[in-house]
Amino acid sequence: MGLDRGSDLPLYQQVAAHLRNQILDGRLAAGTRLAGSRLLAAELGCSRAIVLTAFDLLYSEGYLRSVPRGGVEVAAIARPSGRGAPQPEAGTEGEWVSEAWRSVLDTGYEFDPASPFSPGTPDISEFPFDVWSRLLRQTWGNPASSACIDMPPLGWRPLREATAEYLGTVRGLLCQPDEVAITSASSGALNLCSRMLLNPGDEVWVEEPGFIEARWSLRAAGAKLVPVPVDDKGLIVAEGIRRAPRAKLAVVTPSHQFPLGIPMALERRQELLEWANRQGSWIIEDDYNSEFRHRGSMTASLKSLDRSGRVIYLGTFSKVMFPSLRIGYLVAGPRFIEAFGRGRARIDVHPAGTAQLALARFLRDGHLLRYLRRMRKVYADRQAAVLNAVERLMGADVEVMSQRAGLHLTVLFRPAMTARISDREVSRRSRGTGHFVQPLSQCYLGEPDRQGLVLGYGRLRAEEAFPHLSALAGLIGPAT
Amino acid sequence: MGLDRGSDLPLYQQVAAHLRNQILDGRLAAGTRLAGSRLLAAELGCSRAIVLTAFDLLYSEGYLRSVPRGGVEVAAIARPSGRGAPQPEAGTEGEWVSEAWRSVLDTGYEFDPASPFSPGTPDISEFPFDVWSRLLRQTWGNPASSACIDMPPLGWRPLREATAEYLGTVRGLLCQPDEVAITSASSGALNLCSRMLLNPGDEVWVEEPGFIEARWSLRAAGAKLVPVPVDDKGLIVAEGIRRAPRAKLAVVTPSHQFPLGIPMALERRQELLEWANRQGSWIIEDDYNSEFRHRGSMTASLKSLDRSGRVIYLGTFSKVMFPSLRIGYLVAGPRFIEAFGRGRARIDVHPAGTAQLALARFLRDGHLLRYLRRMRKVYADRQAAVLNAVERLMGADVEVMSQRAGLHLTVLFRPAMTARISDREVSRRSRGTGHFVQPLSQCYLGEPDRQGLVLGYGRLRAEEAFPHLSALAGLIGPAT
């Protein structure tokens, strides 16, 4: 054994660790009399005092015992045998993980973040990291101690204020800082809301087709998912009431339904709010990517119609800035926020602090608004390029669903196409080609009533749209 | 209504929002014919085109409808009445939060972070924020795109590597980067482990007395907590086996039991590992604050005795650096880590990325080791000062439990003291005095078999120990 004098671990600790491992491995059996400290010290090239300290430590830990006529020997230790134990290293985790955890692992889902078509992946190449890194340095160079100890469970106050202002400006959503909670992106918000509102077995309406990621947190909270179909006016509320009138929660994307892109019609919004009020149920509005609207008209958020605090509005900065940021927000009534904060303080404490200070400044100084203006144009051009390429390459085979916002387009197979090939088959063929595309049917809990493809273009440069899509069209093959 | 030309919200959006709210509030009743666009434009001082665009938007949203002889009027909208709905703004959250959430809110716990005696609160006044902020700037000035998109669910690879190295050096815990997962501090690790391992109703051993915060995440996961008493050798494993032989999990603090400071004896460690192996149960070792050891001898971690992957080792950087960092880690077998990562990817995605890059550098460059060396001395001096003051001021009344590490001391009331006053009464008297102190009995789930006080000294400067403790002694009053 060699001692590492550069290590922060004291030499006697290194000696003790060396002997301890030999004892635990059985290389030094019980009753073995240890060589004298002088001998061992000479062998290891350290002072005898160090060896004696190591002996003391192992003695106090019970690895050594003194023997009648001086000296020490290895004590009798019941080594963990591991006999008869279901080893976690053996078998599948299905044998030992919780049902909730397994339910999440079991849901199949294909996603290739490297694909130019991966939906919801933003382009980070133009993000002003110079500004971001400067703000990080400025905010942490000499921080207030209130920023260094545990932050409030609802988030750093200046960030809550800046977020409320941001939502008014960008989204026309008028809210007070007290109604805002900072979360670990929108998935973190959904995760905590699910645990806060749902008891195992509670029914939850989810859109069919819908956002797959959203279902995981609901499942993990023990929810019974009730798929509610979507038509050209959005969620069919009457059908939801027929299938699960007493659902505790409905999770919807009213601004532009994921993945179809349909805005929820006003009468449906009113029906949904009426139902929630009547039932005392909750509505989670996931307003994903509404910052990236391409047509002028921005649909008002469902939250802005909510007069009785049943709507919990979710959004995230991670998608509009960069994903690893993991900062989002929820907007809800003061009483909800209060109970959210008190419970969160006990199981989640508060969202990581480091980025919150810089983000508050980034918003206040208008950097995000400027960046958004630039990126709206970038993404609008990309969408236009994809629309154009789809029209030219697959016009006869597919129908494009309108997308007034977001980072993806969904194309539906026309009957002739559906007769030729399934969307899962197209997706299967695209694997490993560098153009992996998600099948629409993957977004269904039940039997798909549509076939199509979800085409993300967040990282697809306009000039690359045509070549990538013709490669994809090539996989599908011509109409016969 | 005034238009805000400085706003990022387009003027037509502002006009639309103005009218939408009037319609929703009923100020513009159904059937009301809107003033002509010219008139409204003049009134608002904007172009007619803007008003017409706003009309189009409200029309498409269904707020307006065209009337036979031209012009538009307010459409009939079913406004959410809220009649008969249990309003979240009324009543207590107990009516609508989940049982798990309520179980967490219901546990009483008194904590005053501002008190000089608050346990576990580190001193951040000497933390090298200049270095930290410089590393943040360096790591984010021109980051690799892999650092900006979603990170791996187990954390930023270089940080996992640096953490494995750190644990070997500081803790003598030898592990591979693949066995390390980065978490949102140790509470985040405990939170996810609870959800991963426990089904509602599963029994979990917790130390009695024990760490209160740890129980919340277990409760939120639906666990049935089984208090297992602690004696001068640590957890009484035989008693745990008597009370709940088939417990799914045991949560322990073997290095220095919280709050008593007792290291778990080797035979108890072996018994615990034997039981876990036999049962296929799990052990969470919370090795809180072991970095701050004051006596030379550092007890080996329980994890280092684990030969069959039943031990999940938890630690955090937040307590040794600064709490708002919210970065910790767990060390476990590869199969556990793998299932942990796959499930986490679906409900928690990954820990916030911003600080991970800087922390990896902070560790690699040895900044944390240097800081720890300095702070060990600082905290050792503070502990000595507290010991000395307690001896002089309360020596006759209390017995000090040895603390070989950490940021707090626990003092036990001697029988005479217990006869005079309860620890809860002492705590009650200390409220609002600026010297709030936690009663030991607060750390019990059941009937306390000890009375005492938990004296944190993380932020208690050595020279302040005596005055603060004499103030506290004054609240207790002299022996009669």
Coordinates of C-alpha atoms in Angstrom, one line a residue, chain A residues 39-299:
Chain A
L39 CA 7.4 -2.7 11.8
L40 CA 4.3 -1.5 10.0
A41 CA 5.5 2.1 10.2
A42 CA 8.8 1.2 8.6
E43 CA 7.0 -0.8 5.9
L44 CA 4.7 2.1 5.1
G45 CA 7.3 4.7 5.4
C46 CA 5.5 6.8 8.0
S47 CA 6.1 7.7 11.7
R48 CA 5.1 5.1 14.3
A49 CA 2.7 7.7 15.8
I50 CA 0.6 7.6 12.7
V51 CA 0.3 3.8 12.8
L52 CA -0.6 3.9 16.5
T53 CA -3.3 6.5 15.8
A54 CA -4.7 4.3 13.1
F55 CA -4.7 1.4 15.5
D56 CA -6.6 3.5 18.1
L57 CA -9.2 4.4 15.4
L58 CA -9.7 0.8 14.4
Y59 CA -9.8 -0.2 18.0
S60 CA -12.5 2.4 18.8
E61 CA -14.4 1.2 15.7
G62 CA -14.2 -2.4 17.0
Y63 CA -12.1 -3.8 14.2
L64 CA -9.2 -4.5 16.6
R65 CA -9.0 -5.7 20.2
S66 CA -6.0 -5.7 22.5
V67 CA -4.5 -9.0 23.5
P68 CA -3.4 -10.0 27.1
R69 CA 0.3 -9.7 26.7
G70 CA 0.2 -6.3 24.7
G71 CA -0.3 -5.7 21.1
V72 CA -3.5 -5.9 19.1
E73 CA -5.2 -8.5 17.0
V74 CA -8.1 -8.5 14.6
A75 CA -11.5 -8.7 16.3
A76 CA -14.2 -11.2 15.4
I77 CA -16.5 -9.4 13.0
A78 CA -19.7 -10.8 11.5
R79 CA -19.2 -9.9 7.9
P80 CA -22.4 -9.2 6.0
S81 CA -22.9 -12.5 4.2
G82 CA -25.7 -11.3 1.9
R83 CA -27.0 -14.9 2.0
G84 CA -30.6 -15.2 1.0
A85 CA -31.0 -11.6 0.2
P86 CA -32.6 -10.5 -3.0
Q87 CA -29.7 -8.5 -4.3
P88 CA -30.6 -5.3 -6.0
E89 CA -27.8 -6.0 -8.4
A90 CA -29.7 -9.1 -9.5
G91 CA -33.0 -9.2 -11.3
T92 CA -35.0 -6.2 -12.7
E93 CA -35.8 -3.2 -10.6
G94 CA -39.4 -4.3 -11.1
E95 CA -38.8 -6.5 -8.1
W96 CA -38.0 -3.6 -5.7
V97 CA -39.1 -0.2 -7.0
S98 CA -42.4 1.2 -5.8
E99 CA -45.5 0.8 -8.0
A100 CA -45.6 4.5 -8.7
W101 CA -42.0 4.4 -9.9
R102 CA -42.6 1.4 -12.0
S103 CA -45.7 2.9 -13.6
V104 CA -43.5 5.7 -14.8
L105 CA -40.8 3.5 -16.1
D106 CA -43.3 1.2 -17.9
T107 CA -44.7 3.9 -20.2
G108 CA -43.0 3.5 -23.5
Y109 CA -41.9 6.7 -25.1
E110 CA -39.5 7.3 -28.0
F111 CA -37.5 10.5 -28.1
D112 CA -34.3 11.5 -29.8
P113 CA -33.0 14.9 -28.6
A114 CA -30.4 14.8 -31.3
S115 CA -33.0 14.7 -34.1
P116 CA -33.6 17.9 -36.0
F117 CA -37.4 17.1 -35.6
S118 CA -37.3 16.6 -31.8
P119 CA -40.3 18.7 -30.6
G120 CA -39.8 21.4 -27.9
T121 CA -36.1 21.5 -28.2
P122 CA -35.1 25.2 -28.5
D123 CA -32.2 26.6 -30.4
I124 CA -29.6 27.8 -27.9
S125 CA -26.9 28.9 -30.4
E126 CA -28.1 32.5 -30.3
F127 CA -28.7 32.8 -26.6
P128 CA -26.7 35.7 -25.0
F129 CA -24.5 33.6 -22.7
D130 CA -22.1 36.5 -22.4
V131 CA -24.9 38.5 -20.7
W132 CA -26.0 35.5 -18.7
S133 CA -22.5 34.7 -17.4
R134 CA -21.9 38.4 -16.6
L135 CA -25.2 38.5 -14.6
L136 CA -24.2 35.3 -12.7
R137 CA -20.9 36.9 -11.8
Q138 CA -22.5 40.2 -10.7
T139 CA -25.2 38.6 -8.7
W140 CA -22.9 36.2 -6.8
G141 CA -19.8 38.4 -6.5
N142 CA -21.0 39.8 -3.2
P143 CA -24.5 38.4 -2.5
A144 CA -26.8 39.4 0.3
S145 CA -26.8 36.7 3.0
S146 CA -30.5 36.2 2.4
A147 CA -29.6 34.9 -1.1
C148 CA -27.1 32.4 0.4
I149 CA -29.1 30.8 3.2
D150 CA -32.3 28.9 2.4
M151 CA -34.5 30.9 0.1
P152 CA -38.3 31.2 0.5
P153 CA -40.0 28.0 -0.7
L154 CA -41.9 30.1 -3.3
G155 CA -38.7 31.4 -4.8
W156 CA -36.5 34.5 -4.7
R157 CA -38.8 37.5 -4.2
P158 CA -37.3 39.7 -7.0
L159 CA -37.7 36.8 -9.4
R160 CA -41.4 36.3 -8.5
E161 CA -41.9 40.1 -9.1
A162 CA -40.0 40.0 -12.4
T163 CA -42.0 36.9 -13.5
A164 CA -45.3 38.6 -12.8
E165 CA -44.3 41.6 -14.8
Y166 CA -43.0 39.4 -17.6
L167 CA -46.3 37.5 -17.8
G168 CA -48.2 40.7 -18.1
T169 CA -46.0 42.0 -20.8
V170 CA -45.5 38.8 -22.9
R171 CA -48.7 37.0 -22.2
G172 CA -51.2 39.6 -21.2
L173 CA -51.6 37.7 -18.0
L174 CA -52.2 40.1 -15.1
C175 CA -51.1 38.6 -11.8
Q176 CA -49.5 39.7 -8.5
P177 CA -46.0 38.4 -7.3
D178 CA -47.9 36.8 -4.4
E179 CA -49.7 34.6 -7.0
V180 CA -46.4 33.4 -8.5
A181 CA -44.3 30.4 -7.3
I182 CA -40.9 29.7 -8.9
T183 CA -40.5 26.0 -9.7
S184 CA -38.0 23.6 -11.3
A185 CA -39.4 24.2 -14.8
S186 CA -43.0 23.3 -15.6
S187 CA -42.4 19.6 -15.0
G188 CA -41.3 20.4 -11.4
A189 CA -44.5 22.4 -11.0
L190 CA -46.7 19.6 -12.3
N191 CA -44.9 17.2 -10.1
L192 CA -45.5 19.1 -6.9
C193 CA -49.1 20.1 -7.9
S194 CA -49.9 16.4 -8.5
R195 CA -48.6 15.5 -5.0
M196 CA -50.4 18.4 -3.4
L197 CA -53.8 17.8 -5.0
L198 CA -54.1 14.1 -5.8
N199 CA -54.7 11.1 -3.6
P200 CA -53.9 7.6 -5.1
G201 CA -56.8 6.6 -7.4
D202 CA -58.0 10.2 -8.0
E203 CA -59.2 10.6 -11.6
V204 CA -57.5 13.2 -13.8
W205 CA -58.6 14.4 -17.3
V206 CA -55.8 14.4 -19.8
E207 CA -56.1 15.5 -23.4
E208 CA -56.2 12.7 -26.1
P209 CA -53.9 13.0 -27.9
G210 CA -51.8 14.9 -25.4
F211 CA -48.5 15.8 -23.8
I212 CA -46.8 12.5 -22.8
E213 CA -44.3 14.1 -20.2
A214 CA -47.2 15.6 -18.3
R215 CA -48.7 12.2 -17.7
W216 CA -45.7 10.8 -15.8
S217 CA -45.9 13.1 -12.8
L218 CA -49.6 12.4 -12.6
R219 CA -49.0 8.7 -12.7
A220 CA -46.3 8.9 -10.1
A221 CA -48.8 10.6 -7.8
G222 CA -51.1 7.6 -8.2
A223 CA -53.6 9.3 -10.5
K224 CA -56.0 7.4 -12.7
L225 CA -55.6 9.0 -16.1
V226 CA -58.8 9.6 -18.0
P227 CA -58.2 10.4 -21.7
V228 CA -60.6 13.1 -23.0
P229 CA -60.7 13.4 -26.8
V230 CA -59.9 16.7 -28.6
D231 CA -61.8 18.0 -31.6
D232 CA -61.4 21.1 -33.7
K233 CA -62.5 23.2 -30.7
G234 CA -60.1 21.6 -28.3
L235 CA -61.0 19.4 -25.3
I236 CA -64.5 17.9 -25.5
V237 CA -65.6 18.9 -22.0
A238 CA -68.9 17.1 -22.3
E239 CA -67.1 13.9 -23.0
G240 CA -64.9 14.4 -20.0
I241 CA -67.9 14.9 -17.8
R242 CA -69.4 11.7 -19.3
R243 CA -66.3 9.7 -18.6
A244 CA -65.3 11.1 -15.2
P245 CA -67.7 13.7 -13.8
R246 CA -65.9 13.8 -10.5
A247 CA -62.3 14.0 -11.7
K248 CA -60.1 16.0 -9.2
L249 CA -58.1 17.7 -11.9
A250 CA -57.9 18.5 -15.6
V251 CA -54.6 19.1 -17.4
V252 CA -55.0 21.1 -20.6
T253 CA -53.1 23.1 -23.2
P254 CA -55.7 25.7 -24.2
S255 CA -53.6 28.2 -26.1
H256 CA -52.4 25.6 -28.7
Q257 CA -53.2 22.1 -27.9
F258 CA -50.3 19.7 -27.7
P259 CA -49.7 18.1 -30.2
L260 CA -52.5 19.3 -32.5
G261 CA -52.0 23.0 -32.1
I262 CA -55.7 23.8 -31.8
P263 CA -56.7 26.7 -29.6
M264 CA -59.5 25.8 -27.2
A265 CA -62.7 27.6 -28.2
L266 CA -64.2 30.1 -25.8
E267 CA -67.4 28.0 -25.1
R268 CA -65.2 25.0 -24.2
R269 CA -63.2 27.2 -21.8
Q270 CA -66.4 28.3 -20.2
E271 CA -67.7 24.8 -19.9
L272 CA -64.4 23.6 -18.4
L273 CA -64.4 26.4 -15.8
E274 CA -68.1 25.8 -15.0
W275 CA -67.4 22.1 -14.4
A276 CA -64.4 22.8 -12.2
N277 CA -66.4 25.3 -10.2
R278 CA -69.3 23.0 -9.8
Q279 CA -67.1 20.1 -8.8
G280 CA -64.5 22.0 -6.8
S281 CA -62.0 20.4 -9.2
W282 CA -58.8 21.9 -10.4
I283 CA -57.5 22.9 -13.9
I284 CA -53.8 22.9 -14.8
E285 CA -53.2 25.2 -17.8
D286 CA -49.9 24.2 -19.3
D287 CA -49.2 27.3 -21.5
Y288 CA -46.0 25.8 -23.1
N289 CA -44.2 27.8 -25.7
S290 CA -46.8 30.5 -25.9
E291 CA -44.0 33.1 -26.0
F292 CA -43.2 31.8 -29.6
R293 CA -46.4 32.9 -31.3
H294 CA -46.1 33.2 -35.1
R295 CA -49.5 34.7 -36.0
G296 CA -50.4 38.1 -34.6
S297 CA -53.3 37.0 -32.6
M298 CA -52.4 35.6 -29.2
T299 CA -55.3 33.7 -27.6

